[in-house]
Amino acid sequence: MIVVGERINTSRKSIQKAVEERDADFIRAEALKQAEAGADFLDVNAGSNVRTESADLKWLMEVVQDAVEVPLCIDSPNPQVLEEAIALHRNGTPMINSITAEQERMEALIPLLKETDALVVALCMGGSGMPSNAQERLDAARTILERLSSTGIARERIYFDPVICPISTSPEAAGAALETVRTISTEFEGCHTICGLSNISFGLPKRTHINRSFLALMLNAGLDSVIMDPTEPMMMATLYATNAILGRDEFCLEYISAAREGKL
Amino acid sequence: MIVVGERINTSRKSIQKAVEERDADFIRAEALKQAEAGADFLDVNAGSNVRTESADLKWLMEVVQDAVEVPLCIDSPNPQVLEEAIALHRNGTPMINSITAEQERMEALIPLLKETDALVVALCMGGSGMPSNAQERLDAARTILERLSSTGIARERIYFDPVICPISTSPEAAGAALETVRTISTEFEGCHTICGLSNISFGLPKRTHINRSFLALMLNAGLDSVIMDPTEPMMMATLYATNAILGRDEFCLEYISAAREGKL
């Protein structure tokens, strides 16, 4: 089970400001608190200003890698930005976020995946925008799996993300995501599932309640990795508790130690 | 969706003391805070002293019914105690807690169910102790359903409880309960499911995390009613959030009003 900390993303105003001002202390603190909360990877995204994205991302990576030893989840829709950034990665195996079933984007990233041992987040969508149901997501996933497998990339490196829409505007959003994860985790042998889950609660008040319940349901559907804010109160507790309930934590030992260490 | 408040139970020391001392103020406060938190029924259980159970239960019922208008879930394994107690019920339709597949206990309660319109909690177990898997639970449920149906008791009055064992000692406990609820809610047309869920976390630290995640998973499995502590922080929030995620709350309106009313 991999937890990717999502906080270092310029779509958050405080991060955008810190990047613009090259405020390394602020970014370092964000990196440290996520690693301490239990993040196995840290997402780094500097995509809000396309003109400066590459330089901003490289700066972020340097600062974060100086601060913590966890590997990075390098987050950009631009294959060229990813290629330049991954050359700077130095703590363990990186994760690339993300590939889609869109032909051009996929082909542009395949050489990078072949040259490195990077893990890859594969969004279950094609080039025509948000998928509208589980079937479209699974079709996209199959397209990606076939193409990556044909180039010899191991299934174990692929983390399928069902692409979460907000329930406030798409009542069927959660059901489609749960079905996608359930199918991939049972039928796509060796592949992983992951999701950026907080989008589920976009537009709603007290988002954390929705995020927590949705995390429990996604774990139950088979989700084995998650992109989330590990410092959000109770998210890690929900993760430990749900794994204990689902029998994935023998004798609840991890849950009990987390409680003893004051993590719950 | 019915929420039964579980707090007024003499297995809790403070309640036992209040019952012994006939401390009506204490019981009234317990009733009021559960009703305010959103309980649709209040469980009343005076079973810890068998000798005085009947008198204690009657006293509890009088105090609670003077304090709040919600109906009661009259909780005793003793059919005679239930029969005497139900005669005192005056706010709406009562719930009887509980019947099992044990022949003698079931037959003793059938006349009471025929004479009244009470709802009934049916524990998915027979006379030989805790069921060890989902199959034994479903067998007990089928026995109860057949017998009650044969006497003309409507399916809509039956609330099957899968009988929750603690995950600390039974790693398969949650899975068996989830499977039982999933099967009953899809195959037992018209019947309801309910569960006393906090037993899942017995023996573990920080039980509330386990209770909340388990509630989310049980709702996802089809649970339509629950016996819980509605005053436990975040339990009602988990309930609202999970129903919104599962598409049981159109446009998330109930969730949004609960947030506006400060209930989350």
Coordinates of C-alpha atoms in Angstrom, one line a residue:
Chain A
M1 CA 0.0 0.0 0.0
I2 CA 1.6 3.3 -1.2
V3 CA 0.5 6.6 0.2
V4 CA 1.4 9.6 -2.1
G5 CA 1.2 12.9 -0.3
E6 CA -0.6 15.4 -2.5
R7 CA 0.0 18.8 -0.9
I8 CA 3.0 20.1 -3.0
N9 CA 0.9 21.2 -5.9
T10 CA 0.7 24.8 -7.3
S11 CA -3.0 24.5 -7.6
R12 CA -2.9 25.2 -3.9
K13 CA -2.4 29.0 -3.4
S14 CA 0.1 28.7 -0.6
I15 CA 2.3 26.4 -2.7
Q16 CA 2.0 28.6 -5.8
K17 CA 3.1 31.6 -3.7
A18 CA 6.0 29.7 -2.2
V19 CA 7.1 28.6 -5.7
E20 CA 6.9 32.1 -7.1
E21 CA 9.0 33.5 -4.2
R22 CA 11.3 30.5 -4.1
D23 CA 10.4 30.1 -0.4
A24 CA 12.4 26.9 0.2
D25 CA 11.6 26.8 3.9
F26 CA 7.8 26.6 3.3
I27 CA 8.2 23.8 0.8
R28 CA 10.6 21.9 3.1
A29 CA 8.1 22.1 5.9
E30 CA 5.3 20.8 3.6
A31 CA 7.6 17.9 2.6
L32 CA 8.6 17.0 6.2
K33 CA 5.1 17.0 7.6
Q34 CA 3.8 14.8 4.9
A35 CA 6.7 12.3 5.3
E36 CA 6.2 12.3 9.0
A37 CA 2.5 11.6 8.6
G38 CA 3.3 8.5 6.6
A39 CA 3.7 9.5 3.0
D40 CA 5.7 6.9 1.0
F41 CA 6.0 9.2 -2.1
L42 CA 5.5 13.0 -2.4
D43 CA 3.7 14.4 -5.4
V44 CA 5.3 17.5 -6.9
N45 CA 3.2 19.5 -9.4
A46 CA 4.1 22.9 -10.7
G47 CA 1.6 23.0 -13.5
S48 CA -0.3 26.1 -12.8
N49 CA 2.0 28.3 -14.8
V50 CA 2.8 26.5 -18.0
R51 CA 5.5 29.0 -19.1
T52 CA 7.6 28.4 -16.0
E53 CA 6.5 24.8 -15.2
S54 CA 9.7 23.1 -16.0
A55 CA 11.9 25.5 -14.0
D56 CA 9.5 25.5 -11.1
L57 CA 9.2 21.8 -11.0
K58 CA 13.0 21.3 -11.0
W59 CA 13.4 23.8 -8.2
L60 CA 10.6 22.0 -6.2
M61 CA 12.3 18.7 -6.7
E62 CA 15.7 20.0 -5.4
V63 CA 14.1 21.5 -2.3
V64 CA 12.0 18.4 -1.5
Q65 CA 14.8 15.9 -2.1
D66 CA 17.1 17.9 0.1
A67 CA 14.5 17.8 2.9
V68 CA 13.2 14.2 2.8
E69 CA 14.3 10.8 1.5
V70 CA 11.0 9.6 0.2
P71 CA 10.8 9.3 -3.6
L72 CA 8.8 11.7 -5.7
C73 CA 5.6 11.3 -7.8
I74 CA 6.5 13.7 -10.6
D75 CA 3.2 15.2 -11.7
S76 CA 2.7 16.9 -15.1
P77 CA 0.6 16.3 -18.2
N78 CA 3.6 17.3 -20.3
P79 CA 5.9 14.4 -21.3
Q80 CA 8.8 16.7 -22.0
V81 CA 8.6 18.3 -18.6
L82 CA 8.5 14.8 -17.1
E83 CA 11.5 13.7 -19.1
E84 CA 13.6 16.7 -17.9
A85 CA 12.4 16.3 -14.3
I86 CA 13.0 12.6 -13.9
A87 CA 16.7 13.2 -14.7
L88 CA 16.9 15.0 -11.4
H89 CA 15.3 12.3 -9.3
R90 CA 17.6 10.8 -6.8
N91 CA 15.8 9.2 -3.8
G92 CA 14.7 5.6 -4.8
T93 CA 12.3 4.7 -7.6
P94 CA 10.3 7.7 -9.0
M95 CA 6.6 7.6 -10.0
I96 CA 5.4 9.4 -13.1
N97 CA 2.0 11.1 -12.9
S98 CA 0.5 10.6 -15.5
I99 CA -0.1 8.8 -18.7
T100 CA -3.6 8.4 -20.3
A101 CA -5.0 6.4 -23.2
E102 CA -4.5 9.4 -25.4
Q103 CA -2.2 8.1 -28.2
E104 CA 0.1 11.0 -28.4
R105 CA 0.7 11.4 -24.7
M106 CA 1.2 7.7 -24.2
E107 CA 3.7 7.3 -27.1
A108 CA 5.6 10.4 -25.9
L109 CA 6.1 8.8 -22.4
I110 CA 6.9 5.2 -23.5
P111 CA 10.6 5.9 -24.2
L112 CA 11.0 7.4 -20.7
L113 CA 9.3 4.4 -19.1
K114 CA 11.6 2.0 -21.1
E115 CA 14.7 3.9 -20.1
T116 CA 13.9 4.1 -16.4
D117 CA 12.3 1.9 -13.8
A118 CA 9.8 4.6 -12.9
L119 CA 6.3 3.6 -11.7
V120 CA 3.5 5.2 -13.6
V121 CA 0.0 6.5 -12.8
A122 CA -2.3 5.7 -15.7
L123 CA -5.5 7.8 -15.7
C124 CA -8.4 5.7 -17.0
M125 CA -9.4 8.2 -19.7
G126 CA -8.7 8.9 -23.3
G127 CA -8.3 12.1 -25.3
S128 CA -12.0 13.1 -25.3
G129 CA -12.3 14.4 -21.8
M130 CA -13.8 12.9 -18.6
P131 CA -15.0 9.4 -19.0
S132 CA -18.7 9.1 -18.2
N133 CA -19.0 5.7 -16.7
A134 CA -17.0 2.7 -15.5
Q135 CA -17.0 1.1 -19.0
E136 CA -15.2 4.0 -20.6
R137 CA -12.7 4.0 -17.8
L138 CA -12.1 0.3 -18.2
D139 CA -11.8 0.6 -22.0
A140 CA -9.1 3.3 -21.5
A141 CA -7.3 1.1 -18.9
R142 CA -7.3 -1.8 -21.3
T143 CA -5.8 0.3 -24.1
I144 CA -3.1 1.5 -21.8
L145 CA -2.3 -1.9 -20.5
E146 CA -2.1 -3.5 -23.9
R147 CA 0.2 -0.8 -25.3
L148 CA 2.5 -0.7 -22.2
S149 CA 2.7 -4.5 -22.1
S150 CA 3.5 -4.7 -25.8
T151 CA 6.6 -2.6 -25.1
G152 CA 7.7 -4.9 -22.2
I153 CA 6.8 -2.6 -19.3
A154 CA 5.9 -4.7 -16.3
R155 CA 2.3 -4.7 -15.1
E156 CA 3.6 -4.1 -11.5
R157 CA 4.8 -0.6 -12.6
I158 CA 1.3 0.5 -13.6
Y159 CA -1.0 2.3 -11.1
F160 CA -4.4 2.8 -12.6
D161 CA -6.3 5.8 -11.4
P162 CA -10.1 5.7 -12.1
V163 CA -10.3 9.5 -12.4
I164 CA -12.6 10.9 -9.7
C165 CA -15.4 13.3 -10.5
P166 CA -17.1 15.3 -7.7
I167 CA -20.3 13.8 -6.3
S168 CA -21.8 17.3 -6.0
T169 CA -22.1 17.4 -9.8
S170 CA -22.0 13.7 -10.8
P171 CA -24.2 11.6 -8.5
E172 CA -22.8 8.4 -10.2
A173 CA -19.2 9.4 -9.8
A174 CA -18.4 7.3 -6.8
G175 CA -20.1 4.2 -8.1
A176 CA -18.2 4.4 -11.4
A177 CA -14.9 4.8 -9.6
L178 CA -15.6 2.0 -7.2
E179 CA -16.6 -0.4 -10.0
T180 CA -13.5 0.6 -12.0
V181 CA -11.2 -0.2 -9.1
R182 CA -13.1 -3.4 -8.2
T183 CA -12.7 -4.7 -11.8
I184 CA -9.1 -3.7 -12.3
S185 CA -8.0 -5.1 -8.9
T186 CA -9.7 -8.5 -9.6
E187 CA -9.1 -8.8 -13.4
F188 CA -5.9 -6.9 -14.2
E189 CA -3.4 -9.3 -12.6
G190 CA -0.3 -7.7 -11.2
C191 CA -1.5 -4.1 -11.9
H192 CA -2.0 -1.6 -9.1
T193 CA -4.8 0.8 -8.5
I194 CA -4.4 4.3 -7.1
C195 CA -6.5 7.4 -6.9
G196 CA -6.4 11.1 -6.2
L197 CA -9.4 10.9 -4.0
S198 CA -10.1 14.4 -2.6
N199 CA -11.8 15.5 -5.9
I200 CA -14.8 13.4 -4.8
S201 CA -15.8 16.1 -2.3
F202 CA -15.1 19.2 -4.5
G203 CA -17.8 21.8 -4.0
L204 CA -19.1 20.3 -0.7
P205 CA -18.8 21.6 2.9
K206 CA -16.8 19.7 5.5
R207 CA -15.0 17.7 2.7
T208 CA -13.1 15.6 5.1
H209 CA -16.1 13.4 6.0
I210 CA -16.7 12.6 2.4
N211 CA -13.0 12.0 1.8
R212 CA -12.8 9.6 4.7
S213 CA -15.8 7.5 3.9
F214 CA -14.8 7.4 0.2
L215 CA -11.3 6.1 1.2
A216 CA -12.9 3.3 3.2
L217 CA -15.1 2.3 0.3
M218 CA -12.3 2.5 -2.2
L219 CA -10.0 0.3 0.0
N220 CA -12.9 -2.2 0.2
A221 CA -13.2 -2.2 -3.6
G222 CA -9.5 -3.2 -3.8
L223 CA -7.6 0.1 -4.0
D224 CA -4.0 -0.6 -3.1
S225 CA -2.5 2.9 -3.2
V226 CA -3.8 6.4 -2.8
I227 CA -2.9 10.0 -3.5
M228 CA -4.1 12.1 -0.6
D229 CA -3.2 14.5 2.1
P230 CA -1.7 12.4 4.9
T231 CA -1.8 15.4 7.2
E232 CA -5.6 15.7 6.9
P233 CA -6.9 14.7 10.3
M234 CA -8.1 11.1 10.4
M235 CA -7.2 10.2 6.8
M236 CA -4.3 7.9 8.0
A237 CA -6.5 6.6 10.8
T238 CA -9.2 5.7 8.3
L239 CA -6.6 3.9 6.2
Y240 CA -5.3 1.9 9.2
A241 CA -8.8 1.2 10.5
T242 CA -10.2 0.0 7.2
N243 CA -7.2 -2.2 6.5
A244 CA -7.8 -3.8 9.9
I245 CA -11.5 -4.3 9.2
L246 CA -10.8 -5.9 5.8
G247 CA -8.4 -8.4 7.4
R248 CA -5.3 -6.9 5.7
D249 CA -3.6 -6.2 9.0
E250 CA -3.0 -9.4 10.9
F251 CA -4.2 -9.3 14.5
C252 CA -4.7 -5.5 13.9
L253 CA -1.0 -5.1 14.8
E254 CA -0.4 -2.1 12.5
Y255 CA -3.5 -0.4 13.8
I256 CA -2.5 -1.0 17.4
S257 CA 1.0 0.3 16.8
A258 CA -0.2 3.3 15.0
A259 CA -2.4 4.0 18.0
R260 CA 0.5 3.5 20.4
E261 CA 2.7 5.9 18.3
G262 CA 0.0 8.6 18.6
K263 CA -0.7 8.5 14.9
L264 CA -4.5 7.9 15.2
Chain B
M1 CA -32.7 4.6 7.3
I2 CA -33.4 4.2 11.0
V3 CA -30.8 5.2 13.6
V4 CA -31.3 3.5 17.0
G5 CA -29.4 5.2 19.8
E6 CA -27.7 2.6 21.9
R7 CA -26.6 4.5 25.0
I8 CA -29.3 3.7 27.5
N9 CA -28.1 0.2 28.3
T10 CA -27.2 -1.0 31.8
S11 CA -24.1 -2.7 30.4
R12 CA -22.7 0.9 30.6
K13 CA -21.7 1.6 34.2
S14 CA -23.1 5.1 34.3
I15 CA -26.5 3.9 33.2
Q16 CA -26.5 1.0 35.6
K17 CA -25.8 3.4 38.4
A18 CA -28.5 5.8 37.3
V19 CA -31.0 2.9 37.1
E20 CA -30.1 1.6 40.6
E21 CA -30.4 5.1 42.0
R22 CA -33.5 5.9 40.0
D23 CA -31.7 9.0 38.7
A24 CA -34.3 10.2 36.2
D25 CA -32.4 13.4 35.4
F26 CA -29.4 11.4 34.1
I27 CA -31.5 9.1 32.0
R28 CA -33.5 12.1 30.6
A29 CA -30.3 13.8 29.6
E30 CA -29.1 10.6 27.8
A31 CA -32.4 10.4 26.0
L32 CA -32.4 14.1 25.0
K33 CA -28.9 14.2 23.6
Q34 CA -29.4 11.1 21.5
A35 CA -32.6 12.4 20.1
E36 CA -31.0 15.7 19.3
A37 CA -28.1 14.0 17.6
G38 CA -30.5 12.3 15.2
A39 CA -31.7 9.0 16.8
D40 CA -35.0 7.8 15.3
F41 CA -35.4 5.2 18.1
L42 CA -33.9 4.8 21.5
D43 CA -32.7 1.5 22.7
V44 CA -33.6 0.7 26.3
N45 CA -31.9 -2.2 28.0
A46 CA -31.9 -3.1 31.7
G47 CA -30.5 -6.6 31.3
S48 CA -27.5 -6.5 33.6
N49 CA -29.5 -7.5 36.7
V50 CA -31.9 -10.3 35.7
R51 CA -33.7 -10.2 39.0
T52 CA -34.8 -6.6 38.6
E53 CA -34.8 -6.3 34.8
S54 CA -38.5 -6.0 34.4
A55 CA -39.0 -3.3 37.0
D56 CA -35.9 -1.5 35.8
L57 CA -36.9 -1.5 32.2
K58 CA -40.4 -0.2 33.0
W59 CA -38.9 2.6 35.0
L60 CA -36.5 3.4 32.1
M61 CA -39.3 3.4 29.6
E62 CA -41.4 5.8 31.7
V63 CA -38.5 8.3 32.1
V64 CA -37.4 8.2 28.5
Q65 CA -40.9 8.5 27.1
D66 CA -41.6 11.5 29.3
A67 CA -38.4 13.1 28.0
V68 CA -38.6 12.5 24.2
E69 CA -41.1 11.6 21.6
V70 CA -39.0 9.1 19.7
P71 CA -40.2 5.5 19.8
L72 CA -38.2 2.9 21.8
C73 CA -36.3 -0.2 20.8
I74 CA -37.1 -2.5 23.8
D75 CA -34.1 -4.6 24.3
S76 CA -34.2 -7.9 26.2
P77 CA -33.5 -11.6 25.5
N78 CA -36.5 -12.4 27.7
P79 CA -39.8 -12.7 25.9
Q80 CA -41.8 -12.2 29.0
V81 CA -40.0 -9.0 29.9
L82 CA -40.6 -7.7 26.4
E83 CA -44.3 -8.5 26.6
E84 CA -44.7 -6.6 29.9
A85 CA -42.6 -3.7 28.6
I86 CA -44.3 -3.2 25.3
A87 CA -47.7 -2.6 27.0
L88 CA -46.1 0.6 28.4
H89 CA -44.9 1.9 25.0
R90 CA -46.7 5.0 23.9
N91 CA -44.7 7.1 21.3
G92 CA -45.3 5.6 17.8
T93 CA -44.4 2.1 16.7
P94 CA -42.0 0.2 19.0
M95 CA -39.1 -2.0 18.0
I96 CA -38.4 -5.3 19.8
N97 CA -34.8 -6.3 20.3
S98 CA -34.5 -9.2 19.7
I99 CA -35.6 -12.5 18.3
T100 CA -33.2 -15.3 17.1
A101 CA -33.6 -18.5 15.2
E102 CA -33.7 -20.4 18.5
Q103 CA -37.1 -22.1 18.4
E104 CA -38.2 -21.5 21.9
R105 CA -37.4 -17.8 22.0
M106 CA -39.0 -17.3 18.5
E107 CA -42.2 -19.1 19.4
A108 CA -42.5 -17.1 22.7
L109 CA -42.4 -13.8 20.8
I110 CA -44.6 -14.6 17.9
P111 CA -47.9 -13.9 19.7
L112 CA -46.6 -10.5 20.7
L113 CA -45.6 -9.7 17.2
K114 CA -49.0 -10.8 16.0
E115 CA -50.9 -8.7 18.6
T116 CA -48.9 -5.6 17.9
D117 CA -47.4 -3.7 14.9
A118 CA -43.9 -3.7 16.5
L119 CA -40.8 -3.9 14.3
V120 CA -38.4 -6.6 15.3
V121 CA -34.6 -7.0 15.4
A122 CA -33.8 -10.6 14.3
L123 CA -30.3 -11.7 15.2
C124 CA -28.8 -14.0 12.6
M125 CA -28.0 -16.8 15.0
G126 CA -29.6 -19.9 16.4
G127 CA -29.4 -21.4 19.8
S128 CA -25.9 -22.8 19.6
G129 CA -23.9 -19.5 20.2
M130 CA -22.1 -17.2 17.9
P131 CA -22.4 -18.1 14.2
S132 CA -19.0 -18.7 12.7
N133 CA -19.5 -17.5 9.1
A134 CA -21.9 -15.8 6.7
Q135 CA -23.5 -19.1 5.8
E136 CA -24.6 -19.9 9.4
R137 CA -25.9 -16.3 9.7
L138 CA -27.9 -16.6 6.5
D139 CA -29.3 -20.0 7.5
A140 CA -30.5 -18.5 10.7
A141 CA -32.0 -15.6 8.9
R142 CA -33.9 -17.9 6.5
T143 CA -35.3 -19.9 9.4
I144 CA -36.6 -16.7 11.1
L145 CA -38.0 -15.3 7.8
E146 CA -39.8 -18.5 7.0
R147 CA -41.4 -18.9 10.5
L148 CA -42.4 -15.2 10.8
S149 CA -43.8 -15.1 7.2
S150 CA -45.8 -18.3 7.9
T151 CA -47.6 -16.5 10.7
G152 CA -48.4 -13.5 8.5
I153 CA -45.9 -11.0 9.9
A154 CA -44.9 -8.6 7.2
R155 CA -41.3 -8.7 5.9
E156 CA -41.0 -5.0 6.3
R157 CA -41.3 -5.3 10.1
I158 CA -38.1 -7.6 10.2
Y159 CA -34.7 -6.0 10.8
F160 CA -32.0 -8.6 10.4
D161 CA -28.8 -8.0 12.5
P162 CA -25.8 -10.0 11.2
V163 CA -24.3 -10.2 14.8
I164 CA -21.0 -8.5 14.9
C165 CA -17.9 -10.1 16.5
P166 CA -14.8 -8.1 17.3
I167 CA -12.1 -8.0 14.6
S168 CA -9.5 -8.1 17.4
T169 CA -10.3 -11.8 18.0
S170 CA -12.1 -12.8 14.8
P171 CA -10.2 -11.5 11.7
E172 CA -13.0 -12.7 9.5
A173 CA -15.7 -11.0 11.5
A174 CA -16.2 -8.0 9.3
G175 CA -16.2 -10.0 6.1
A176 CA -18.9 -12.3 7.4
A177 CA -21.1 -9.4 8.5
L178 CA -20.6 -7.6 5.2
E179 CA -21.5 -10.7 3.2
T180 CA -24.6 -11.4 5.3
V181 CA -25.9 -7.8 4.9
R182 CA -25.1 -7.8 1.2
T183 CA -27.0 -11.1 0.7
I184 CA -30.0 -10.1 2.8
S185 CA -30.4 -6.7 1.3
T186 CA -30.3 -8.1 -2.2
E187 CA -32.1 -11.4 -1.8
F188 CA -34.6 -10.9 1.1
E189 CA -37.0 -8.6 -0.7
G190 CA -38.8 -6.2 1.6
C191 CA -36.8 -7.1 4.7
H192 CA -34.5 -4.6 6.5
T193 CA -31.0 -4.9 7.8
I194 CA -29.6 -3.4 11.0
C195 CA -26.6 -3.9 13.2
G196 CA -25.2 -3.0 16.5
L197 CA -21.9 -2.1 15.1
S198 CA -19.6 -0.9 17.9
N199 CA -18.9 -4.5 18.9
I200 CA -16.6 -4.7 15.8
S201 CA -14.0 -2.6 17.6
F202 CA -14.2 -4.3 21.1
G203 CA -10.7 -4.7 22.6
L204 CA -9.0 -2.1 20.3
P205 CA -7.7 1.4 21.0
K206 CA -9.3 4.5 19.5
R207 CA -12.4 2.4 18.7
T208 CA -14.1 5.3 16.9
H209 CA -11.9 5.0 13.8
I210 CA -12.9 1.4 13.4
N211 CA -16.6 2.1 14.0
R212 CA -16.7 4.8 11.4
S213 CA -14.9 2.9 8.7
F214 CA -17.1 -0.1 9.4
L215 CA -20.2 1.9 9.2
A216 CA -19.2 3.2 5.8
L217 CA -18.5 -0.4 4.6
M218 CA -21.8 -1.7 6.0
L219 CA -23.8 1.1 4.4
N220 CA -22.1 0.2 1.1
A221 CA -23.1 -3.5 1.6
G222 CA -26.7 -2.4 1.9
L223 CA -27.3 -1.8 5.6
D224 CA -30.4 0.3 5.9
S225 CA -30.6 0.9 9.7
V226 CA -28.1 1.0 12.5
I227 CA -27.9 0.7 16.3
M228 CA -25.1 3.1 17.3
D229 CA -24.2 6.0 19.5
P230 CA -25.3 9.0 17.6
T231 CA -23.5 11.3 20.0
E232 CA -20.1 9.6 19.2
P233 CA -18.2 12.3 17.2
M234 CA -18.4 11.9 13.5
M235 CA -20.7 8.8 13.4
M236 CA -23.6 10.8 12.1
A237 CA -21.2 12.7 9.8
T238 CA -20.0 9.3 8.4
L239 CA -23.6 8.2 7.9
Y240 CA -24.5 11.4 6.0
A241 CA -21.2 11.4 4.0
T242 CA -21.5 7.7 3.0
N243 CA -25.1 8.0 1.9
A244 CA -24.1 11.0 -0.3
I245 CA -21.3 9.0 -1.8
L246 CA -23.5 6.1 -2.5
G247 CA -26.0 8.3 -4.4
R248 CA -28.7 7.8 -1.7
D249 CA -28.9 11.6 -1.1
E250 CA -30.0 13.4 -4.2
F251 CA -27.7 16.4 -5.0
C252 CA -26.1 15.8 -1.5
L253 CA -28.9 17.9 -0.1
E254 CA -29.2 16.1 3.3
Y255 CA -25.4 16.2 3.7
I256 CA -25.4 19.9 2.9
S257 CA -28.2 20.7 5.3
A258 CA -26.6 18.7 8.1
A259 CA -23.4 20.7 7.5
R260 CA -25.4 24.0 7.6
E261 CA -27.1 22.9 10.8
G262 CA -23.8 22.2 12.4
K263 CA -24.4 18.5 12.7
L264 CA -21.2 17.5 10.9

